């Protein structure tokens, strides 16, 4: 006969492998994340690349940040017609964005890979010009299990 699905327990602790965690995080980033080029308006000679992700689910945003291991997670209170807090994760250093792209590469779709290649190529040309870039590596990696202030 047909087998029945395994019952799901809402509070069950699920042990996952690092590869499964990365695949989950890459899928979330593929759907909800963003890679973009940033130019400082106050200093046009400064530019950089950044990665962002937004979620209205604190547990999802926290899990993502913990898996990635770099970046900052902050919360924005609802405003206007919004009724939920929004959790924003972001990284702004060239090195950390490179790390993120490498971490997720095998799970990214063609459009996201092409965007990553384009941004990295822009930064290679920019760096070759000798101009300064935005962002530095933080000596301490942020973890999502830290309290959001």
Coordinates of C-alpha atoms in Angstrom, one line a residue:
X1 CA 0.0 0.0 0.0
X2 CA 0.8 3.7 -0.1
X3 CA 3.0 5.0 2.7
X4 CA 1.8 7.9 4.7
X5 CA 3.8 11.1 5.0
X6 CA 5.9 11.5 8.2
X7 CA 4.1 13.7 10.6
X8 CA 5.6 17.1 11.1
X9 CA 6.2 18.4 14.6
X10 CA 6.3 22.2 14.7
X11 CA 8.9 22.4 17.5
X12 CA 11.0 19.5 16.5
X13 CA 14.8 20.1 16.2
X14 CA 16.0 19.2 12.8
X15 CA 19.7 18.5 12.3
X16 CA 20.9 19.5 8.9
X17 CA 24.3 19.3 7.2
X18 CA 26.3 22.4 6.3
X19 CA 25.6 21.6 2.6
X20 CA 21.8 21.5 3.2
X21 CA 22.0 24.8 5.2
X22 CA 24.0 26.5 2.4
X23 CA 21.5 25.2 -0.2
X24 CA 18.6 26.5 1.9
X25 CA 20.3 29.9 2.3
X26 CA 21.2 30.2 -1.4
X27 CA 17.6 29.4 -2.3
X28 CA 16.4 32.1 0.0
X29 CA 18.9 34.6 -1.4
X30 CA 18.0 33.6 -5.0
X31 CA 14.4 34.5 -4.3
X32 CA 14.7 37.4 -1.8
X33 CA 18.2 38.7 -2.0
X34 CA 19.9 41.4 -4.1
X35 CA 23.4 42.1 -5.4
X36 CA 24.1 45.6 -6.5
X37 CA 26.6 48.3 -7.2
X38 CA 26.9 51.2 -4.8
X39 CA 28.4 54.6 -5.4
X40 CA 28.8 57.1 -2.6
X41 CA 26.9 60.2 -3.6
X42 CA 28.9 62.4 -1.3
X43 CA 32.2 60.9 -2.7
X44 CA 31.7 59.9 -6.3
X45 CA 35.2 58.4 -6.5
X46 CA 34.2 55.7 -3.9
X47 CA 32.2 52.7 -5.0
X48 CA 31.6 49.1 -4.1
X49 CA 29.2 46.2 -4.3
X50 CA 26.8 45.0 -1.7
X51 CA 24.4 42.2 -1.0
X52 CA 21.0 42.5 0.8
X53 CA 18.1 40.3 1.9
X54 CA 14.8 41.3 3.5
X55 CA 12.3 39.1 5.4
X56 CA 9.3 39.7 7.6
X57 CA 10.2 36.5 9.5
X58 CA 12.8 37.0 12.2
X59 CA 13.6 33.3 12.4
X60 CA 14.2 33.1 8.7
X61 CA 16.5 36.2 8.6
X62 CA 18.4 35.0 11.7
X63 CA 18.9 31.5 10.3
X64 CA 20.2 33.0 7.0
X65 CA 22.6 35.3 8.8
X66 CA 23.9 32.5 11.0
X67 CA 24.5 30.2 8.0
X68 CA 26.3 32.9 6.0
X69 CA 28.4 34.0 9.0
X70 CA 29.0 37.6 7.7
X71 CA 27.0 40.7 7.5
X72 CA 24.7 42.8 9.7
X73 CA 21.1 42.0 10.6
X74 CA 18.8 44.9 11.6
X75 CA 15.1 45.3 12.2
X76 CA 12.8 48.1 10.9
X77 CA 9.6 48.8 12.7
X78 CA 6.4 48.9 10.6
X79 CA 5.5 52.2 9.1
X80 CA 2.8 53.5 6.8
X81 CA 0.3 50.7 6.0
X82 CA 2.8 48.0 7.1
X83 CA 1.9 45.9 10.0
X84 CA 5.1 43.7 10.3
X85 CA 8.7 44.4 11.2
X86 CA 11.1 43.8 8.4
X87 CA 14.5 42.1 9.0
X88 CA 17.3 43.3 6.8
X89 CA 20.6 41.5 6.3
X90 CA 23.4 43.2 4.4
X91 CA 27.1 43.1 3.6
X92 CA 29.0 46.0 2.0
X93 CA 32.6 44.9 1.6
X94 CA 34.0 43.7 -1.7
X95 CA 35.6 40.7 0.1
X96 CA 32.4 39.6 1.9
X97 CA 30.3 39.9 -1.3
X98 CA 32.9 37.8 -3.1
X99 CA 32.7 35.3 -0.2
X100 CA 28.9 35.1 -0.5
X101 CA 29.0 34.6 -4.2
X102 CA 31.5 31.8 -3.9
X103 CA 29.6 30.2 -1.0
X104 CA 26.3 30.1 -3.1
X105 CA 27.7 29.7 -6.6
X106 CA 26.6 26.2 -7.3
X107 CA 23.0 26.9 -6.3
X108 CA 22.5 30.3 -8.0
X109 CA 20.4 30.6 -11.2
X110 CA 21.8 31.9 -14.4
X111 CA 20.4 35.4 -14.0
X112 CA 22.0 35.8 -10.5
X113 CA 25.3 34.3 -11.7
X114 CA 25.4 36.7 -14.6
X115 CA 24.7 39.6 -12.2
X116 CA 27.5 38.4 -9.9
X117 CA 30.0 38.2 -12.9
X118 CA 29.0 41.6 -14.1
X119 CA 29.5 43.3 -10.6
X120 CA 32.8 41.5 -10.0
X121 CA 34.0 42.6 -13.5
X122 CA 33.1 46.2 -12.8
X123 CA 35.0 46.0 -9.5
X124 CA 38.1 44.5 -11.2
X125 CA 38.2 47.4 -13.6
X126 CA 37.5 49.9 -10.8
X127 CA 40.3 48.4 -8.7
X128 CA 42.7 48.4 -11.6
X129 CA 42.1 52.2 -11.9
X130 CA 43.6 52.6 -8.4
X131 CA 40.5 54.4 -7.0
X132 CA 39.4 53.6 -3.4
X133 CA 36.4 51.3 -2.8
X134 CA 33.7 51.3 -0.2
X135 CA 33.6 48.8 2.7
X136 CA 36.1 47.0 4.8
X137 CA 36.2 43.6 6.3
X138 CA 35.0 43.7 9.9
X139 CA 37.4 41.9 12.3
X140 CA 34.5 40.1 14.0
X141 CA 31.9 38.3 11.9
X142 CA 28.4 39.1 12.8
X143 CA 26.2 36.1 13.9
X144 CA 22.4 36.1 13.7
X145 CA 22.0 34.7 17.1
X146 CA 23.2 38.0 18.6
X147 CA 20.4 40.2 19.8
X148 CA 19.0 42.6 17.2
X149 CA 19.1 46.1 18.7

